[in-house]
PDB file of C-alpha atoms in Angstrom:
ATOM      1  CA  UNK A 909       7.886   7.916 -15.109  1.00 64.00           C
ATOM      2  CA  UNK A 910       5.615   8.225 -12.097  1.00 65.00           C
ATOM      3  CA  UNK A 911       2.464  10.196 -12.694  1.00 87.00           C
ATOM      4  CA  UNK A 912      -0.781  11.325 -11.106  1.00 92.00           C
ATOM      5  CA  UNK A 913      -3.727  12.336 -13.289  1.00 93.00           C
ATOM      6  CA  UNK A 914      -6.805  14.150 -12.077  1.00 94.00           C
ATOM      7  CA  UNK A 915     -10.102  14.595 -13.850  1.00 95.00           C
ATOM      8  CA  UNK A 916     -11.978  16.615 -14.715  1.00 95.00           C
ATOM      9  CA  UNK A 917      -9.625  19.578 -14.929  1.00 91.00           C
ATOM     10  CA  UNK A 918     -12.459  21.921 -14.062  1.00 93.00           C
ATOM     11  CA  UNK A 919     -16.044  21.618 -12.994  1.00 95.00           C
ATOM     12  CA  UNK A 920     -18.908  24.071 -12.555  1.00 97.00           C
ATOM     13  CA  UNK A 921     -21.894  23.043 -10.442  1.00 97.00           C
ATOM     14  CA  UNK A 922     -24.689  24.695  -8.488  1.00 97.00           C
ATOM     15  CA  UNK A 923     -25.122  24.706  -4.758  1.00 97.00           C
ATOM     16  CA  UNK A 924     -26.634  21.480  -3.539  1.00 97.00           C
ATOM     17  CA  UNK A 925     -25.176  19.348  -6.302  1.00 97.00           C
ATOM     18  CA  UNK A 926     -22.997  16.316  -5.598  1.00 97.00           C
ATOM     19  CA  UNK A 927     -19.610  16.102  -7.291  1.00 97.00           C
ATOM     20  CA  UNK A 928     -17.093  13.318  -7.770  1.00 97.00           C
ATOM     21  CA  UNK A 929     -13.473  14.114  -8.427  1.00 98.00           C
ATOM     22  CA  UNK A 930     -11.131  11.484  -9.807  1.00 97.00           C
ATOM     23  CA  UNK A 931      -7.476  10.756  -9.298  1.00 97.00           C
ATOM     24  CA  UNK A 932      -5.614   7.962 -11.042  1.00 96.00           C
ATOM     25  CA  UNK A 933      -1.991   7.165 -10.472  1.00 95.00           C
ATOM     26  CA  UNK A 934       0.841   5.183 -11.906  1.00 93.00           C
ATOM     27  CA  UNK A 935       3.752   5.083  -9.503  1.00 88.00           C
ATOM     28  CA  UNK A 936       6.263   2.647  -8.140  1.00 85.00           C
ATOM     29  CA  UNK A 937       6.494   2.013  -4.408  1.00 85.00           C
ATOM     30  CA  UNK A 938       3.061   3.451  -3.634  1.00 88.00           C
ATOM     31  CA  UNK A 939       2.620   4.317   0.034  1.00 85.00           C
ATOM     32  CA  UNK A 940      -0.428   6.567   0.385  1.00 88.00           C
ATOM     33  CA  UNK A 941      -2.710   8.914  -1.506  1.00 91.00           C
ATOM     34  CA  UNK A 942      -3.655  12.288  -0.112  1.00 91.00           C
ATOM     35  CA  UNK A 943      -6.258  14.870  -1.017  1.00 93.00           C
ATOM     36  CA  UNK A 944      -5.738  18.593  -0.467  1.00 92.00           C
ATOM     37  CA  UNK A 945      -7.967  21.619  -0.914  1.00 93.00           C
ATOM     38  CA  UNK A 946      -6.288  24.717  -2.272  1.00 87.00           C
ATOM     39  CA  UNK A 947      -7.904  28.103  -2.254  1.00 83.00           C
ATOM     40  CA  UNK A 948      -5.850  31.234  -2.800  1.00 72.00           C
ATOM     41  CA  UNK A 949      -3.195  30.027  -0.431  1.00 71.00           C
ATOM     42  CA  UNK A 950      -1.319  26.880   0.534  1.00 76.00           C
ATOM     43  CA  UNK A 951      -2.994  23.498   0.192  1.00 83.00           C
ATOM     44  CA  UNK A 952      -4.816  22.241   3.258  1.00 85.00           C
ATOM     45  CA  UNK A 953      -4.926  18.577   4.075  1.00 85.00           C
ATOM     46  CA  UNK A 954      -8.216  16.701   3.647  1.00 91.00           C
ATOM     47  CA  UNK A 955      -7.641  12.941   3.666  1.00 89.00           C
ATOM     48  CA  UNK A 956      -4.928  10.342   3.612  1.00 89.00           C
ATOM     49  CA  UNK A 957      -5.758   6.924   2.164  1.00 91.00           C
ATOM     50  CA  UNK A 958      -3.526   3.921   2.494  1.00 89.00           C
ATOM     51  CA  UNK A 959      -5.802   0.892   2.308  1.00 87.00           C
ATOM     52  CA  UNK A 960      -8.189  -0.085  -0.448  1.00 89.00           C
ATOM     53  CA  UNK A 961     -11.925   0.055   0.047  1.00 89.00           C
ATOM     54  CA  UNK A 962     -11.995   1.968   3.320  1.00 89.00           C
ATOM     55  CA  UNK A 963     -13.969   5.171   3.018  1.00 92.00           C
ATOM     56  CA  UNK A 964     -12.730   8.240   4.833  1.00 92.00           C
ATOM     57  CA  UNK A 965     -15.406  10.763   5.696  1.00 94.00           C
ATOM     58  CA  UNK A 966     -15.423  14.303   6.991  1.00 93.00           C
ATOM     59  CA  UNK A 967     -18.748  16.107   6.941  1.00 95.00           C
ATOM     60  CA  UNK A 968     -19.904  16.360   3.362  1.00 97.00           C
ATOM     61  CA  UNK A 969     -16.605  15.111   1.990  1.00 97.00           C
ATOM     62  CA  UNK A 970     -15.646  11.484   1.558  1.00 97.00           C
ATOM     63  CA  UNK A 971     -12.945   9.620  -0.263  1.00 97.00           C
ATOM     64  CA  UNK A 972     -12.018   6.074  -1.128  1.00 96.00           C
ATOM     65  CA  UNK A 973      -9.019   4.349  -2.658  1.00 95.00           C
ATOM     66  CA  UNK A 974      -8.868   1.421  -5.076  1.00 94.00           C
ATOM     67  CA  UNK A 975      -5.327   0.048  -5.113  1.00 90.00           C
ATOM     68  CA  UNK A 976      -6.151  -2.608  -7.668  1.00 92.00           C
ATOM     69  CA  UNK A 977      -7.426  -0.156 -10.267  1.00 92.00           C
ATOM     70  CA  UNK A 978      -5.036   2.567  -9.065  1.00 94.00           C
ATOM     71  CA  UNK A 979      -7.447   5.398  -8.472  1.00 95.00           C
ATOM     72  CA  UNK A 980      -9.214   7.371  -5.806  1.00 97.00           C
ATOM     73  CA  UNK A 981     -12.357   9.479  -5.790  1.00 97.00           C
ATOM     74  CA  UNK A 982     -13.296  12.465  -3.688  1.00 98.00           C
ATOM     75  CA  UNK A 983     -17.018  13.037  -3.223  1.00 98.00           C
ATOM     76  CA  UNK A 984     -18.593  16.253  -2.074  1.00 97.00           C
ATOM     77  CA  UNK A 985     -22.317  16.176  -1.347  1.00 97.00           C
ATOM     78  CA  UNK A 986     -24.643  19.172  -1.005  1.00 97.00           C
ATOM     79  CA  UNK A 987     -21.969  21.487  -2.362  1.00 97.00           C
ATOM     80  CA  UNK A 988     -21.685  25.044  -1.091  1.00 97.00           C
ATOM     81  CA  UNK A 989     -20.016  28.092  -2.592  1.00 96.00           C
ATOM     82  CA  UNK A 990     -17.301  27.726   0.035  1.00 95.00           C
ATOM     83  CA  UNK A 991     -16.312  24.439  -1.574  1.00 96.00           C
ATOM     84  CA  UNK A 992     -15.035  26.354  -4.607  1.00 96.00           C
ATOM     85  CA  UNK A 993     -11.325  25.613  -4.768  1.00 94.00           C
ATOM     86  CA  UNK A 994      -8.721  23.533  -6.529  1.00 92.00           C
ATOM     87  CA  UNK A 995      -8.626  19.989  -5.202  1.00 95.00           C
ATOM     88  CA  UNK A 996      -5.234  18.363  -5.405  1.00 92.00           C
ATOM     89  CA  UNK A 997      -4.459  14.685  -5.269  1.00 93.00           C
ATOM     90  CA  UNK A 998      -0.983  13.627  -4.211  1.00 90.00           C
ATOM     91  CA  UNK A 999       0.649  10.228  -4.095  1.00 89.00           C
ATOM     92  CA  UNK A1000       3.338   9.452  -1.582  1.00 83.00           C
ATOM     93  CA  UNK A1001       5.905   6.859  -2.525  1.00 80.00           C
ATOM     94  CA  UNK A1002       8.298   4.989  -0.306  1.00 76.00           C
ATOM     95  CA  UNK A1003      11.350   6.228  -2.143  1.00 65.00           C
ATOM     96  CA  UNK A1004      12.518   9.109   0.038  1.00 61.00           C
ATOM     97  CA  UNK A1005       8.920   9.828   1.058  1.00 64.00           C
ATOM     98  CA  UNK A1006       8.381  11.810  -2.094  1.00 72.00           C
ATOM     99  CA  UNK A1007       5.029  13.262  -3.119  1.00 78.00           C
ATOM    100  CA  UNK A1008       3.728  13.492  -6.663  1.00 84.00           C
ATOM    101  CA  UNK A1009       0.868  15.893  -7.222  1.00 86.00           C
ATOM    102  CA  UNK A1010      -1.802  15.873  -9.891  1.00 89.00           C
ATOM    103  CA  UNK A1011      -2.622  19.059 -11.735  1.00 86.00           C
ATOM    104  CA  UNK A1012      -5.765  19.536  -9.692  1.00 91.00           C
ATOM    105  CA  UNK A1013      -9.483  19.844 -10.354  1.00 94.00           C
ATOM    106  CA  UNK A1014     -10.819  23.372 -10.241  1.00 93.00           C
ATOM    107  CA  UNK A1015     -14.293  23.294  -8.720  1.00 96.00           C
ATOM    108  CA  UNK A1016     -16.589  26.298  -9.039  1.00 96.00           C
ATOM    109  CA  UNK A1017     -19.829  26.106  -7.051  1.00 97.00           C
ATOM    110  CA  UNK A1018     -22.366  28.708  -8.143  1.00 96.00           C
ATOM    111  CA  UNK A1019     -25.127  29.969  -5.857  1.00 94.00           C
TER     112      UNK A1019
ATOM    113  CA  UNK B 777       2.635  26.744  17.473  1.00 51.00           C
ATOM    114  CA  UNK B 778       3.799  28.463  14.355  1.00 67.00           C
ATOM    115  CA  UNK B 779       3.290  26.568  11.143  1.00 85.00           C
ATOM    116  CA  UNK B 780       5.585  26.640   8.175  1.00 89.00           C
ATOM    117  CA  UNK B 781       6.675  30.185   7.425  1.00 92.00           C
ATOM    118  CA  UNK B 782       7.832  31.477   4.105  1.00 94.00           C
ATOM    119  CA  UNK B 783       9.196  34.836   3.164  1.00 95.00           C
ATOM    120  CA  UNK B 784       8.886  36.948   1.308  1.00 95.00           C
ATOM    121  CA  UNK B 785       5.260  36.336   0.370  1.00 92.00           C
ATOM    122  CA  UNK B 786       5.682  38.256  -2.849  1.00 93.00           C
ATOM    123  CA  UNK B 787       8.923  38.827  -4.695  1.00 96.00           C
ATOM    124  CA  UNK B 788       9.430  40.822  -7.860  1.00 97.00           C
ATOM    125  CA  UNK B 789      12.661  40.480  -9.786  1.00 97.00           C
ATOM    126  CA  UNK B 790      13.902  41.677 -13.143  1.00 97.00           C
ATOM    127  CA  UNK B 791      15.336  39.210 -15.612  1.00 97.00           C
ATOM    128  CA  UNK B 792      18.895  38.317 -14.721  1.00 97.00           C
ATOM    129  CA  UNK B 793      18.576  39.057 -11.004  1.00 97.00           C
ATOM    130  CA  UNK B 794      18.740  36.525  -8.220  1.00 97.00           C
ATOM    131  CA  UNK B 795      15.778  35.351  -6.152  1.00 98.00           C
ATOM    132  CA  UNK B 796      16.128  33.941  -2.641  1.00 98.00           C
ATOM    133  CA  UNK B 797      13.143  32.253  -1.077  1.00 98.00           C
ATOM    134  CA  UNK B 798      13.165  31.306   2.582  1.00 97.00           C
ATOM    135  CA  UNK B 799      11.292  28.604   4.425  1.00 96.00           C
ATOM    136  CA  UNK B 800      11.199  28.024   8.164  1.00 95.00           C
ATOM    137  CA  UNK B 801       9.681  24.602   8.892  1.00 92.00           C
ATOM    138  CA  UNK B 802       7.389  23.709  11.737  1.00 88.00           C
ATOM    139  CA  UNK B 803       9.447  23.621  14.923  1.00 87.00           C
ATOM    140  CA  UNK B 804      11.008  20.216  15.298  1.00 85.00           C
ATOM    141  CA  UNK B 805      10.499  19.206  11.675  1.00 86.00           C
ATOM    142  CA  UNK B 806      13.688  18.154   9.949  1.00 86.00           C
ATOM    143  CA  UNK B 807      12.293  17.367   6.510  1.00 88.00           C
ATOM    144  CA  UNK B 808      11.665  20.160   4.009  1.00 91.00           C
ATOM    145  CA  UNK B 809      10.198  19.934   0.532  1.00 90.00           C
ATOM    146  CA  UNK B 810       9.997  22.605  -2.131  1.00 93.00           C
ATOM    147  CA  UNK B 811       7.304  22.658  -4.807  1.00 91.00           C
ATOM    148  CA  UNK B 812       6.643  24.961  -7.706  1.00 92.00           C
ATOM    149  CA  UNK B 813       3.181  25.780  -8.943  1.00 85.00           C
ATOM    150  CA  UNK B 814       2.850  27.332 -12.356  1.00 79.00           C
ATOM    151  CA  UNK B 815      -0.436  29.022 -13.310  1.00 71.00           C
ATOM    152  CA  UNK B 816      -3.156  26.465 -14.059  1.00 65.00           C
ATOM    153  CA  UNK B 817      -0.920  23.578 -13.013  1.00 71.00           C
ATOM    154  CA  UNK B 818      -0.571  21.408  -9.951  1.00 74.00           C
ATOM    155  CA  UNK B 819       2.291  21.382  -7.529  1.00 82.00           C
ATOM    156  CA  UNK B 820       5.491  19.994  -8.966  1.00 86.00           C
ATOM    157  CA  UNK B 821       8.108  18.503  -6.697  1.00 86.00           C
ATOM    158  CA  UNK B 822      11.467  20.224  -6.836  1.00 92.00           C
ATOM    159  CA  UNK B 823      13.676  19.101  -3.978  1.00 92.00           C
ATOM    160  CA  UNK B 824      13.615  17.253  -0.676  1.00 90.00           C
ATOM    161  CA  UNK B 825      16.077  18.197   2.035  1.00 91.00           C
ATOM    162  CA  UNK B 826      16.948  17.190   5.521  1.00 89.00           C
ATOM    163  CA  UNK B 827      19.219  19.225   7.730  1.00 87.00           C
ATOM    164  CA  UNK B 828      22.472  19.825   5.824  1.00 87.00           C
ATOM    165  CA  UNK B 829      21.582  17.194   3.222  1.00 91.00           C
ATOM    166  CA  UNK B 830      19.891  17.164  -0.141  1.00 91.00           C
ATOM    167  CA  UNK B 831      18.006  13.890  -0.292  1.00 88.00           C
ATOM    168  CA  UNK B 832      16.353  14.194  -3.668  1.00 87.00           C
ATOM    169  CA  UNK B 833      16.696  17.016  -6.160  1.00 90.00           C
ATOM    170  CA  UNK B 834      15.289  15.221  -9.160  1.00 87.00           C
ATOM    171  CA  UNK B 835      12.690  17.945  -9.727  1.00 88.00           C
ATOM    172  CA  UNK B 836      15.139  20.817  -9.772  1.00 92.00           C
ATOM    173  CA  UNK B 837      16.184  22.367 -13.075  1.00 92.00           C
ATOM    174  CA  UNK B 838      19.808  21.530 -13.722  1.00 89.00           C
ATOM    175  CA  UNK B 839      20.934  25.119 -13.991  1.00 94.00           C
ATOM    176  CA  UNK B 840      20.361  28.281 -11.980  1.00 97.00           C
ATOM    177  CA  UNK B 841      18.420  26.577  -9.163  1.00 97.00           C
ATOM    178  CA  UNK B 842      19.880  25.460  -5.858  1.00 96.00           C
ATOM    179  CA  UNK B 843      18.555  24.675  -2.406  1.00 97.00           C
ATOM    180  CA  UNK B 844      19.982  24.258   1.038  1.00 95.00           C
ATOM    181  CA  UNK B 845      18.793  23.510   4.542  1.00 94.00           C
ATOM    182  CA  UNK B 846      21.589  24.421   6.924  1.00 92.00           C
ATOM    183  CA  UNK B 847      22.000  23.173  10.456  1.00 89.00           C
ATOM    184  CA  UNK B 848      20.793  26.526  11.736  1.00 89.00           C
ATOM    185  CA  UNK B 849      18.327  28.789  10.009  1.00 91.00           C
ATOM    186  CA  UNK B 850      15.736  28.432   7.299  1.00 94.00           C
ATOM    187  CA  UNK B 851      15.846  26.458   4.117  1.00 96.00           C
ATOM    188  CA  UNK B 852      16.741  28.594   1.111  1.00 97.00           C
ATOM    189  CA  UNK B 853      15.706  28.113  -2.491  1.00 98.00           C
ATOM    190  CA  UNK B 854      17.952  30.200  -4.705  1.00 98.00           C
ATOM    191  CA  UNK B 855      17.290  31.030  -8.330  1.00 97.00           C
ATOM    192  CA  UNK B 856      20.081  32.756 -10.181  1.00 97.00           C
ATOM    193  CA  UNK B 857      19.633  34.856 -13.317  1.00 97.00           C
ATOM    194  CA  UNK B 858      15.865  34.589 -13.214  1.00 97.00           C
ATOM    195  CA  UNK B 859      13.846  34.416 -16.423  1.00 96.00           C
ATOM    196  CA  UNK B 860      10.164  35.111 -17.039  1.00 94.00           C
ATOM    197  CA  UNK B 861       9.411  31.388 -17.000  1.00 92.00           C
ATOM    198  CA  UNK B 862      10.460  31.252 -13.352  1.00 95.00           C
ATOM    199  CA  UNK B 863       7.380  33.275 -12.406  1.00 94.00           C
ATOM    200  CA  UNK B 864       5.349  30.945 -10.208  1.00 92.00           C
ATOM    201  CA  UNK B 865       4.255  30.255  -6.678  1.00 91.00           C
ATOM    202  CA  UNK B 866       6.870  28.370  -4.701  1.00 94.00           C
ATOM    203  CA  UNK B 867       5.605  26.356  -1.770  1.00 91.00           C
ATOM    204  CA  UNK B 868       7.610  24.863   0.999  1.00 91.00           C
ATOM    205  CA  UNK B 869       6.343  22.001   3.147  1.00 88.00           C
ATOM    206  CA  UNK B 870       7.785  20.319   6.190  1.00 87.00           C
ATOM    207  CA  UNK B 871       7.190  17.067   7.959  1.00 82.00           C
ATOM    208  CA  UNK B 872       8.351  15.302  11.049  1.00 79.00           C
ATOM    209  CA  UNK B 873      10.383  12.216  10.259  1.00 67.00           C
ATOM    210  CA  UNK B 874       8.044   9.313   9.616  1.00 50.00           C
ATOM    211  CA  UNK B 875       4.939  11.489   9.321  1.00 56.00           C
ATOM    212  CA  UNK B 876       3.053  11.359   6.079  1.00 56.00           C
ATOM    213  CA  UNK B 877       1.245  14.643   6.332  1.00 65.00           C
ATOM    214  CA  UNK B 878       3.096  17.585   4.992  1.00 69.00           C
ATOM    215  CA  UNK B 879       2.434  20.989   6.407  1.00 78.00           C
ATOM    216  CA  UNK B 880       2.545  23.655   3.762  1.00 83.00           C
ATOM    217  CA  UNK B 881       3.720  27.213   4.053  1.00 86.00           C
ATOM    218  CA  UNK B 882       1.751  30.078   2.518  1.00 85.00           C
ATOM    219  CA  UNK B 883       4.012  30.194  -0.521  1.00 90.00           C
ATOM    220  CA  UNK B 884       6.147  32.848  -2.174  1.00 93.00           C
ATOM    221  CA  UNK B 885       4.780  34.315  -5.362  1.00 92.00           C
ATOM    222  CA  UNK B 886       7.689  35.190  -7.638  1.00 95.00           C
ATOM    223  CA  UNK B 887       7.112  37.559 -10.510  1.00 94.00           C
ATOM    224  CA  UNK B 888       9.870  38.120 -13.024  1.00 96.00           C
ATOM    225  CA  UNK B 889       9.520  41.274 -15.070  1.00 94.00           C
TER     226      UNK B 889
END
């Protein structure tokens, strides 16, 4: 059965800290891996990763994919309270373009 | 450009009633996905539809749940004879054929009393 596992499940840090969120996957017909940020509303798209070893960067957020070891990490540097959210990892497979989501990492950034 | 719209945003039903959740995709998008999010869990895939077709419903419970995406009008997720365990946030997402990014609606929060 296809699955996506995120760790840690929750994380509490202080402003200015750097955090690394992990996503490992075990799927057939892997196409891409996506990261979303979810606050008290619908998930918003952060990154899409398709190739191994190529870092995607947006401000203080960056992400990279390792297709050999089947995982991705999402880094957030100099965290701010506005980064507090649930970060979801999703894997897209070729079969009917279906997404599988992890259970998310709940990040709490304290002032 | 309106994004994905879902209504109602909040829905309260008593056990045994029916719940109808509506999703209007981004204009021009013909692919619709429904996800359910239980408290403290991630999004779980339920069903993938194109216009007038169910492509993949492997995530749908076998009983009481159904979905449609007619030629005209929104996609509907229908839950018959709701139970307390159906209480969750239901998200709809749409995509343009071939696109990988899904655009999510704001969700419908269903509460079953």
